[in-house]
Amino acid sequence: AIMDWRGQGGSYRPLVNPRKAYVTDFSEYDRDLECFMREVVLPDCPPPYFALAHSMGGHILLRHAGEPSSWFERMVISAPMLAFHASKVGAHPALVRSYARFGTALGFRRFYVRGGSDDSGDPTEFENNPLTSDRDRFARNRALVDAAPHLLVGSPTIGWLNAALRSIRMLNDPSYARAVTVPLLIFVAGNDTIVDSRAIEDFAARLKIGAHVTLPHAKHEILQETDHIRGHFWA
């Protein structure tokens, strides 16, 4: 069973402008996961349950992994969003947090972040793209964008950024990883310029049960990488 989170893919878009990525708090994603499990997975899929998620989805799974009880016996998480790569932030993290917090408090939560727009920012040229080093899979993604542009999401809103930073801070508290009881296997993309690989490795090092694997030549979209890199992942 597979799902798109609210505001992404074919799922519900909360604002009039469907390109705007927006939540008030990441607990809304927690509720999406609970609804998906109770309404779709538990009635129709026999246990045991294993979870696989990527990037922001991996972040949301890690939020669930800290709960006292879980549906999942194992989790595999690819390049989770535990911090944004420095190239994506463009300013000191403390300044970004203040910008998001005060922008939200002043009523700009549904506005795009500074410089943001309806443009998804997805690369149109294969050379130097930050997502995959596989030319064929890159071309497949571009063909999907051309065929179904309604699936795209634009820039983050200030409200989404504020919610994301609050959740990131919670997960990066040293006590959080130590309390996780679901066995985790976390994959790190060595050439990731979307999320911060060091933050993922630091989180994994604090786990009492779990491990991480760094794929040195992988870009952010590990599961859309070359067959060689994907082969290491599946192995």
JSON list of N, CA and C in Angstrom, two decimals, residues 7 19 36 41 43-44 46 52 73 79-80 113 116 135 141-142 150 195 199 201 214 222:
[
{"chain": "A", "resi": 7, "resn": "GLY", "atom": "N", "xyz": [-1.15, 17.56, 0.22]},
{"chain": "A", "resi": 7, "resn": "GLY", "atom": "CA", "xyz": [-0.41, 18.64, -0.44]},
{"chain": "A", "resi": 7, "resn": "GLY", "atom": "C", "xyz": [0.56, 18.17, -1.49]},
{"chain": "A", "resi": 19, "resn": "ARG", "atom": "N", "xyz": [-0.59, 24.60, -5.75]},
{"chain": "A", "resi": 19, "resn": "ARG", "atom": "CA", "xyz": [0.87, 24.48, -5.82]},
{"chain": "A", "resi": 19, "resn": "ARG", "atom": "C", "xyz": [1.53, 24.80, -4.48]},
{"chain": "A", "resi": 36, "resn": "PHE", "atom": "N", "xyz": [-4.43, 6.48, 7.02]},
{"chain": "A", "resi": 36, "resn": "PHE", "atom": "CA", "xyz": [-4.03, 5.54, 5.97]},
{"chain": "A", "resi": 36, "resn": "PHE", "atom": "C", "xyz": [-3.94, 4.12, 6.53]},
{"chain": "A", "resi": 41, "resn": "VAL", "atom": "N", "xyz": [-4.71, 0.08, 5.24]},
{"chain": "A", "resi": 41, "resn": "VAL", "atom": "CA", "xyz": [-3.76, -1.01, 5.45]},
{"chain": "A", "resi": 41, "resn": "VAL", "atom": "C", "xyz": [-4.31, -2.08, 6.38]},
{"chain": "A", "resi": 43, "resn": "PRO", "atom": "N", "xyz": [-7.33, -2.99, 7.40]},
{"chain": "A", "resi": 43, "resn": "PRO", "atom": "CA", "xyz": [-8.45, -3.84, 6.97]},
{"chain": "A", "resi": 43, "resn": "PRO", "atom": "C", "xyz": [-8.09, -4.82, 5.85]},
{"chain": "A", "resi": 44, "resn": "ASP", "atom": "N", "xyz": [-7.10, -4.48, 5.02]},
{"chain": "A", "resi": 44, "resn": "ASP", "atom": "CA", "xyz": [-6.88, -5.25, 3.79]},
{"chain": "A", "resi": 44, "resn": "ASP", "atom": "C", "xyz": [-5.53, -5.93, 3.68]},
{"chain": "A", "resi": 46, "resn": "PRO", "atom": "N", "xyz": [-2.50, -8.11, 5.52]},
{"chain": "A", "resi": 46, "resn": "PRO", "atom": "CA", "xyz": [-2.13, -8.88, 6.71]},
{"chain": "A", "resi": 46, "resn": "PRO", "atom": "C", "xyz": [-0.75, -8.46, 7.22]},
{"chain": "A", "resi": 52, "resn": "LEU", "atom": "N", "xyz": [8.51, 1.89, 4.25]},
{"chain": "A", "resi": 52, "resn": "LEU", "atom": "CA", "xyz": [9.57, 2.46, 3.44]},
{"chain": "A", "resi": 52, "resn": "LEU", "atom": "C", "xyz": [9.17, 3.88, 3.06]},
{"chain": "A", "resi": 73, "resn": "GLU", "atom": "N", "xyz": [7.02, -3.32, 12.24]},
{"chain": "A", "resi": 73, "resn": "GLU", "atom": "CA", "xyz": [8.08, -4.13, 12.82]},
{"chain": "A", "resi": 73, "resn": "GLU", "atom": "C", "xyz": [9.46, -3.66, 12.38]},
{"chain": "A", "resi": 79, "resn": "ALA", "atom": "N", "xyz": [17.25, 8.92, 2.83]},
{"chain": "A", "resi": 79, "resn": "ALA", "atom": "CA", "xyz": [17.57, 10.37, 2.82]},
{"chain": "A", "resi": 79, "resn": "ALA", "atom": "C", "xyz": [16.53, 11.20, 3.57]},
{"chain": "A", "resi": 80, "resn": "PRO", "atom": "N", "xyz": [16.28, 10.89, 4.85]},
{"chain": "A", "resi": 80, "resn": "PRO", "atom": "CA", "xyz": [15.24, 11.63, 5.57]},
{"chain": "A", "resi": 80, "resn": "PRO", "atom": "C", "xyz": [15.58, 13.10, 5.77]},
{"chain": "A", "resi": 113, "resn": "VAL", "atom": "N", "xyz": [7.68, 31.34, 0.70]},
{"chain": "A", "resi": 113, "resn": "VAL", "atom": "CA", "xyz": [8.91, 31.85, 1.27]},
{"chain": "A", "resi": 113, "resn": "VAL", "atom": "C", "xyz": [9.52, 32.86, 0.29]},
{"chain": "A", "resi": 116, "resn": "GLY", "atom": "N", "xyz": [9.98, 32.44, -3.49]},
{"chain": "A", "resi": 116, "resn": "GLY", "atom": "CA", "xyz": [9.23, 31.27, -3.91]},
{"chain": "A", "resi": 116, "resn": "GLY", "atom": "C", "xyz": [8.15, 31.60, -4.92]},
{"chain": "A", "resi": 135, "resn": "ARG", "atom": "N", "xyz": [20.34, 8.99, -16.29]},
{"chain": "A", "resi": 135, "resn": "ARG", "atom": "CA", "xyz": [19.75, 9.83, -17.33]},
{"chain": "A", "resi": 135, "resn": "ARG", "atom": "C", "xyz": [18.36, 9.34, -17.73]},
{"chain": "A", "resi": 141, "resn": "ASN", "atom": "N", "xyz": [11.04, 11.06, -15.34]},
{"chain": "A", "resi": 141, "resn": "ASN", "atom": "CA", "xyz": [10.40, 12.03, -14.45]},
{"chain": "A", "resi": 141, "resn": "ASN", "atom": "C", "xyz": [9.97, 13.28, -15.22]},
{"chain": "A", "resi": 142, "resn": "ARG", "atom": "N", "xyz": [10.78, 13.73, -16.14]},
{"chain": "A", "resi": 142, "resn": "ARG", "atom": "CA", "xyz": [10.40, 14.88, -16.94]},
{"chain": "A", "resi": 142, "resn": "ARG", "atom": "C", "xyz": [9.16, 14.58, -17.78]},
{"chain": "A", "resi": 150, "resn": "HIS", "atom": "N", "xyz": [-0.38, 18.64, -12.92]},
{"chain": "A", "resi": 150, "resn": "HIS", "atom": "CA", "xyz": [-1.15, 18.90, -11.70]},
{"chain": "A", "resi": 150, "resn": "HIS", "atom": "C", "xyz": [-0.55, 18.19, -10.48]},
{"chain": "A", "resi": 195, "resn": "VAL", "atom": "N", "xyz": [19.01, 17.52, 1.37]},
{"chain": "A", "resi": 195, "resn": "VAL", "atom": "CA", "xyz": [19.02, 17.43, 2.82]},
{"chain": "A", "resi": 195, "resn": "VAL", "atom": "C", "xyz": [20.45, 17.26, 3.31]},
{"chain": "A", "resi": 199, "resn": "ALA", "atom": "N", "xyz": [23.53, 15.44, 9.31]},
{"chain": "A", "resi": 199, "resn": "ALA", "atom": "CA", "xyz": [22.46, 15.38, 10.32]},
{"chain": "A", "resi": 199, "resn": "ALA", "atom": "C", "xyz": [21.86, 13.98, 10.39]},
{"chain": "A", "resi": 201, "resn": "GLU", "atom": "N", "xyz": [23.44, 11.12, 9.64]},
{"chain": "A", "resi": 201, "resn": "GLU", "atom": "CA", "xyz": [24.43, 10.25, 10.27]},
{"chain": "A", "resi": 201, "resn": "GLU", "atom": "C", "xyz": [24.48, 10.47, 11.77]},
{"chain": "A", "resi": 214, "resn": "THR", "atom": "N", "xyz": [25.70, 4.56, 4.16]},
{"chain": "A", "resi": 214, "resn": "THR", "atom": "CA", "xyz": [25.98, 5.69, 3.28]},
{"chain": "A", "resi": 214, "resn": "THR", "atom": "C", "xyz": [26.33, 5.16, 1.89]},
{"chain": "A", "resi": 222, "resn": "ILE", "atom": "N", "xyz": [17.63, 8.34, -4.03]},
{"chain": "A", "resi": 222, "resn": "ILE", "atom": "CA", "xyz": [18.36, 7.07, -4.04]},
{"chain": "A", "resi": 222, "resn": "ILE", "atom": "C", "xyz": [17.62, 6.00, -4.84]}
]
